[in-house]
Structures are given as structure tokens and as C-alpha cells.
Amino acid sequence: MTLAAGDSLRWYRDTFAPHIFYTDLIDMAERSQPGARGVLFLPHLDPDTHGAFVNL
């Protein structure tokens, strides 16, 4: 079993930024303003459910 956070980061990178290193993604996230302008990411934690981005 893998961790949802690690799988979510891998999915995000592979889908939206395959050319960016993981360390660079983390650096960008650390520089982001708190609250992400209301965008929420709700990962799936159960194989029978789906994740979602909210307020995009």
C-alpha cells in the first residue's frame, strides 16, 4: 500500500508538469500564498471513491 499524498504528488506531476523535478514542485508550493485562493484538492483515500479539485 502506498501513501495517498505521494501518489497524489506523482499524479499531479505526471499530468500537469512532467518536465519539472519533484523538488522544484515542492519549492513552488512552499512559496505559494496560504489558502491557494480557495482551491482545494481532495484526494481519494479509498479505492471506491474519486478525488476532486474544488473552486477551480
N, CA, C and O atoms as a printed pandas DataFrame, in Angstrom:
     atom_number atom_name residue_name chain_id  residue_number  x_coord  y_coord  z_coord
0              1         N          MET        A               1    0.843   -1.180    0.000
1              2        CA          MET        A               1    0.000    0.000    0.000
2              3         C          MET        A               1    0.893    1.250    0.000
3              4         O          MET        A               1    1.884    1.310    0.727
4              5         N          THR        A               2    0.542    2.221   -0.800
5              6        CA          THR        A               2    1.312    3.465   -0.852
6              7         C          THR        A               2    0.535    4.581   -0.174
7              8         O          THR        A               2   -0.666    4.458    0.070
8              9         N          LEU        A               3    1.221    5.653    0.123
9             10        CA          LEU        A               3    0.574    6.793    0.771
10            11         C          LEU        A               3   -0.170    7.647   -0.248
11            12         O          LEU        A               3    0.330    7.873   -1.350
12            13         N          ALA        A               4   -1.348    8.118    0.107
13            14        CA          ALA        A               4   -2.154    8.934   -0.792
14            15         C          ALA        A               4   -1.433   10.223   -1.172
15            16         O          ALA        A               4   -1.544   10.670   -2.314
16            17         N          ALA        A               5   -0.699   10.828   -0.246
17            18        CA          ALA        A               5   -0.008   12.091   -0.546
18            19         C          ALA        A               5    1.049   11.885   -1.628
19            20         O          ALA        A               5    1.147   12.683   -2.559
20            21         N          GLY        A               6    1.829   10.832   -1.511
21            22        CA          GLY        A               6    2.862   10.557   -2.513
22            23         C          GLY        A               6    2.264   10.230   -3.866
23            24         O          GLY        A               6    2.748   10.706   -4.893
24            25         N          ASP        A               7    1.227    9.430   -3.876
25            26        CA          ASP        A               7    0.555    9.101   -5.134
26            27         C          ASP        A               7   -0.079   10.339   -5.758
27            28         O          ASP        A               7   -0.063   10.497   -6.978
28            29         N          SER        A               8   -0.631   11.209   -4.933
29            30        CA          SER        A               8   -1.253   12.433   -5.444
30            31         C          SER        A               8   -0.205   13.344   -6.076
31            32         O          SER        A               8   -0.433   13.908   -7.146
32            33         N          LEU        A               9    0.941   13.487   -5.418
33            34        CA          LEU        A               9    2.008   14.320   -5.969
34            35         C          LEU        A               9    2.511   13.740   -7.286
35            36         O          LEU        A               9    2.733   14.475   -8.248
36            37         N          ARG        A              10    2.690   12.435   -7.329
37            38        CA          ARG        A              10    3.140   11.796   -8.577
38            39         C          ARG        A              10    2.113   12.009   -9.691
39            40         O          ARG        A              10    2.491   12.328  -10.818
40            41         N          TRP        A              11    0.821   11.839   -9.396
41            42        CA          TRP        A              11   -0.218   12.041  -10.401
42            43         C          TRP        A              11   -0.190   13.484  -10.903
43            44         O          TRP        A              11   -0.244   13.725  -12.109
44            45         N          TYR        A              12   -0.106   14.448   -9.974
45            46        CA          TYR        A              12   -0.089   15.858  -10.371
46            47         C          TYR        A              12    1.094   16.137  -11.298
47            48         O          TYR        A              12    0.931   16.735  -12.362
48            49         N          ARG        A              13    2.273   15.704  -10.891
49            50        CA          ARG        A              13    3.471   15.950  -11.695
50            51         C          ARG        A              13    3.347   15.293  -13.061
51            52         O          ARG        A              13    3.605   15.938  -14.077
52            53         N          ASP        A              14    2.957   14.025  -13.106
53            54        CA          ASP        A              14    2.856   13.314  -14.382
54            55         C          ASP        A              14    1.808   13.926  -15.297
55            56         O          ASP        A              14    1.965   13.908  -16.518
56            57         N          THR        A              15    0.741   14.469  -14.721
57            58        CA          THR        A              15   -0.356   15.021  -15.512
58            59         C          THR        A              15   -0.110   16.460  -15.952
59            60         O          THR        A              15   -0.346   16.801  -17.111
60            61         N          PHE        A              16    0.361   17.305  -15.037
61            62        CA          PHE        A              16    0.452   18.733  -15.319
62            63         C          PHE        A              16    1.862   19.269  -15.541
63            64         O          PHE        A              16    2.024   20.310  -16.176
64            65         N          ALA        A              17    2.880   18.588  -15.037
65            66        CA          ALA        A              17    4.232   19.153  -15.091
66            67         C          ALA        A              17    5.294   18.059  -15.210
67            68         O          ALA        A              17    6.191   17.991  -14.370
68            69         N          PRO        A              18    5.216   17.205  -16.228
69            70        CA          PRO        A              18    6.158   16.085  -16.297
70            71         C          PRO        A              18    7.614   16.513  -16.465
71            72         O          PRO        A              18    8.521   15.722  -16.206
72            73         N          HIS        A              19    7.846   17.727  -16.886
73            74        CA          HIS        A              19    9.203   18.218  -17.116
74            75         C          HIS        A              19    9.817   18.880  -15.872
75            76         O          HIS        A              19   10.970   19.309  -15.910
76            77         N          ILE        A              20    9.059   18.964  -14.774
77            78        CA          ILE        A              20    9.537   19.636  -13.562
78            79         C          ILE        A              20    9.933   18.591  -12.521
79            80         O          ILE        A              20    9.220   17.609  -12.311
80            81         N          PHE        A              21   11.076   18.811  -11.874
81            82        CA          PHE        A              21   11.534   17.914  -10.811
82            83         C          PHE        A              21   10.629   18.050   -9.587
83            84         O          PHE        A              21   10.060   19.113   -9.338
84            85         N          TYR        A              22   10.506   16.968   -8.833
85            86        CA          TYR        A              22    9.694   16.994   -7.617
86            87         C          TYR        A              22   10.169   18.079   -6.646
87            88         O          TYR        A              22    9.352   18.773   -6.040
88            89         N          THR        A              23   11.474   18.220   -6.500
89            90        CA          THR        A              23   11.998   19.241   -5.584
90            91         C          THR        A              23   11.571   20.641   -6.002
91            92         O          THR        A              23   11.316   21.491   -5.149
92            93         N          ASP        A              24   11.490   20.886   -7.303
93            94        CA          ASP        A              24   11.026   22.199   -7.784
94            95         C          ASP        A              24    9.539   22.398   -7.504
95            96         O          ASP        A              24    9.117   23.506   -7.175
96            97         N          LEU        A              25    8.742   21.336   -7.632
97            98        CA          LEU        A              25    7.314   21.436   -7.298
98            99         C          LEU        A              25    7.117   21.787   -5.829
99           100         O          LEU        A              25    6.283   22.625   -5.487
100          101         N          ILE        A              26    7.895   21.137   -4.965
101          102        CA          ILE        A              26    7.801   21.406   -3.529
102          103         C          ILE        A              26    8.213   22.845   -3.238
103          104         O          ILE        A              26    7.569   23.522   -2.436
104          105         N          ASP        A              27    9.280   23.319   -3.881
105          106        CA          ASP        A              27    9.719   24.709   -3.698
106          107         C          ASP        A              27    8.619   25.688   -4.105
107          108         O          ASP        A              27    8.365   26.666   -3.403
108          109         N          MET        A              28    7.966   25.423   -5.240
109          110        CA          MET        A              28    6.873   26.303   -5.682
110          111         C          MET        A              28    5.716   26.289   -4.691
111          112         O          MET        A              28    5.127   27.333   -4.410
112          113         N          ALA        A              29    5.389   25.119   -4.162
113          114        CA          ALA        A              29    4.299   25.014   -3.194
114          115         C          ALA        A              29    4.628   25.786   -1.918
115          116         O          ALA        A              29    3.754   26.419   -1.326
116          117         N          GLU        A              30    5.885   25.731   -1.498
117          118        CA          GLU        A              30    6.281   26.454   -0.287
118          119         C          GLU        A              30    6.202   27.966   -0.463
119          120         O          GLU        A              30    5.988   28.687    0.511
120          121         N          ARG        A              31    6.371   28.456   -1.689
121          122        CA          ARG        A              31    6.301   29.898   -1.955
122          123         C          ARG        A              31    4.870   30.389   -2.188
123          124         O          ARG        A              31    4.621   31.595   -2.203
124          125         N          SER        A              32    3.942   29.468   -2.367
125          126        CA          SER        A              32    2.552   29.828   -2.620
126          127         C          SER        A              32    1.925   30.457   -1.380
127          128         O          SER        A              32    2.246   30.085   -0.252
128          129         N          GLN        A              33    1.035   31.406   -1.601
129          130        CA          GLN        A              33    0.331   32.052   -0.500
130          131         C          GLN        A              33   -0.592   31.045    0.196
131          132         O          GLN        A              33   -1.186   30.202   -0.476
132          133         N          PRO        A              34   -0.725   31.113    1.505
133          134        CA          PRO        A              34   -1.651   30.233    2.223
134          135         C          PRO        A              34   -3.080   30.382    1.692
135          136         O          PRO        A              34   -3.529   31.484    1.377
136          137         N          GLY        A              35   -3.761   29.283    1.602
137          138        CA          GLY        A              35   -5.154   29.302    1.160
138          139         C          GLY        A              35   -5.345   28.978   -0.299
139          140         O          GLY        A              35   -6.460   28.655   -0.709
140          141         N          ALA        A              36   -4.291   29.052   -1.107
141          142        CA          ALA        A              36   -4.346   28.678   -2.523
142          143         C          ALA        A              36   -5.519   29.317   -3.264
143          144         O          ALA        A              36   -6.078   28.720   -4.184
144          145         N          ARG        A              37   -5.889   30.533   -2.858
145          146        CA          ARG        A              37   -7.009   31.262   -3.494
146          147         C          ARG        A              37   -8.296   30.446   -3.501
147          148         O          ARG        A              37   -9.107   30.551   -4.421
148          149         N          GLY        A              38   -8.471   29.637   -2.468
149          150        CA          GLY        A              38   -9.712   28.882   -2.317
150          151         C          GLY        A              38   -9.744   27.529   -3.008
151          152         O          GLY        A              38  -10.734   26.808   -2.888
152          153         N          VAL        A              39   -8.677   27.159   -3.735
153          154        CA          VAL        A              39   -8.651   25.865   -4.419
154          155         C          VAL        A              39   -8.337   24.776   -3.406
155          156         O          VAL        A              39   -7.406   24.902   -2.611
156          157         N          LEU        A              40   -9.115   23.719   -3.443
157          158        CA          LEU        A              40   -8.906   22.570   -2.558
158          159         C          LEU        A              40   -8.653   21.336   -3.407
159          160         O          LEU        A              40   -9.249   21.179   -4.472
160          161         N          PHE        A              41   -7.790   20.478   -2.948
161          162        CA          PHE        A              41   -7.607   19.173   -3.576
162          163         C          PHE        A              41   -8.020   18.126   -2.566
163          164         O          PHE        A              41   -7.469   18.059   -1.467
164          165         N          LEU        A              42   -8.978   17.320   -2.933
165          166        CA          LEU        A              42   -9.487   16.266   -2.055
166          167         C          LEU        A              42   -9.120   14.921   -2.684
167          168         O          LEU        A              42   -9.836   14.429   -3.557
168          169         N          PRO        A              43   -8.014   14.327   -2.245
169          170        CA          PRO        A              43   -7.600   13.056   -2.859
170          171         C          PRO        A              43   -8.516   11.919   -2.440
171          172         O          PRO        A              43   -9.184   11.987   -1.409
172          173         N          HIS        A              44   -8.534   10.895   -3.239
173          174        CA          HIS        A              44   -9.294    9.712   -2.826
174          175         C          HIS        A              44   -8.426    8.903   -1.886
175          176         O          HIS        A              44   -7.234    8.719   -2.135
176          177         N          LEU        A              45   -9.000    8.431   -0.836
177          178        CA          LEU        A              45   -8.280    7.626    0.141
178          179         C          LEU        A              45   -8.802    6.201    0.179
179          180         O          LEU        A              45   -8.316    5.371    0.947
180          181         N          ASP        A              46   -9.776    5.928   -0.637
181          182        CA          ASP        A              46  -10.431    4.637   -0.670
182          183         C          ASP        A              46  -10.574    4.251   -2.146
183          184         O          ASP        A              46  -10.947    5.104   -2.952
184          185         N          PRO        A              47  -10.298    3.025   -2.524
185          186        CA          PRO        A              47  -10.380    2.639   -3.943
186          187         C          PRO        A              47  -11.775    2.769   -4.553
187          188         O          PRO        A              47  -11.912    2.749   -5.776
188          189         N          ASP        A              48  -12.812    2.901   -3.725
189          190        CA          ASP        A              48  -14.177    3.014   -4.246
190          191         C          ASP        A              48  -14.648    4.458   -4.374
191          192         O          ASP        A              48  -15.815    4.692   -4.688
192          193         N          THR        A              49  -13.772    5.427   -4.140
193          194        CA          THR        A              49  -14.158    6.838   -4.234
194          195         C          THR        A              49  -13.263    7.548   -5.238
195          196         O          THR        A              49  -12.276    6.986   -5.713
196          197         N          HIS        A              50  -13.617    8.794   -5.558
197          198        CA          HIS        A              50  -12.849    9.594   -6.508
198          199         C          HIS        A              50  -12.391   10.872   -5.829
199          200         O          HIS        A              50  -13.061   11.376   -4.928
200          201         N          GLY        A              51  -11.249   11.398   -6.262
201          202        CA          GLY        A              51  -10.760   12.676   -5.740
202          203         C          GLY        A              51  -11.387   13.824   -6.515
203          204         O          GLY        A              51  -12.125   13.604   -7.476
204          205         N          ALA        A              52  -11.093   15.049   -6.095
205          206        CA          ALA        A              52  -11.671   16.214   -6.756
206          207         C          ALA        A              52  -10.833   17.459   -6.481
207          208         O          ALA        A              52  -10.191   17.581   -5.438
208          209         N          PHE        A              53  -10.858   18.389   -7.455
209          210        CA          PHE        A              53  -10.383   19.736   -7.235
210          211         C          PHE        A              53  -11.639   20.580   -7.038
211          212         O          PHE        A              53  -12.604   20.427   -7.787
212          213         N          VAL        A              54  -11.644   21.460   -6.051
213          214        CA          VAL        A              54  -12.822   22.275   -5.744
214          215         C          VAL        A              54  -12.443   23.745   -5.888
215          216         O          VAL        A              54  -11.343   24.136   -5.500
216          217         N          ASN        A              55  -13.331   24.559   -6.436
217          218        CA          ASN        A              55  -13.175   26.014   -6.598
218          219         C          ASN        A              55  -12.144   26.406   -7.651
219          220         O          ASN        A              55  -11.519   27.460   -7.536
220          221         N          LEU        A              56  -11.957   25.573   -8.675
221          222        CA          LEU        A              56  -11.031   25.969   -9.735
222          223         C          LEU        A              56  -11.620   27.052  -10.582
223          224         O          LEU        A              56  -10.980   27.513  -11.527
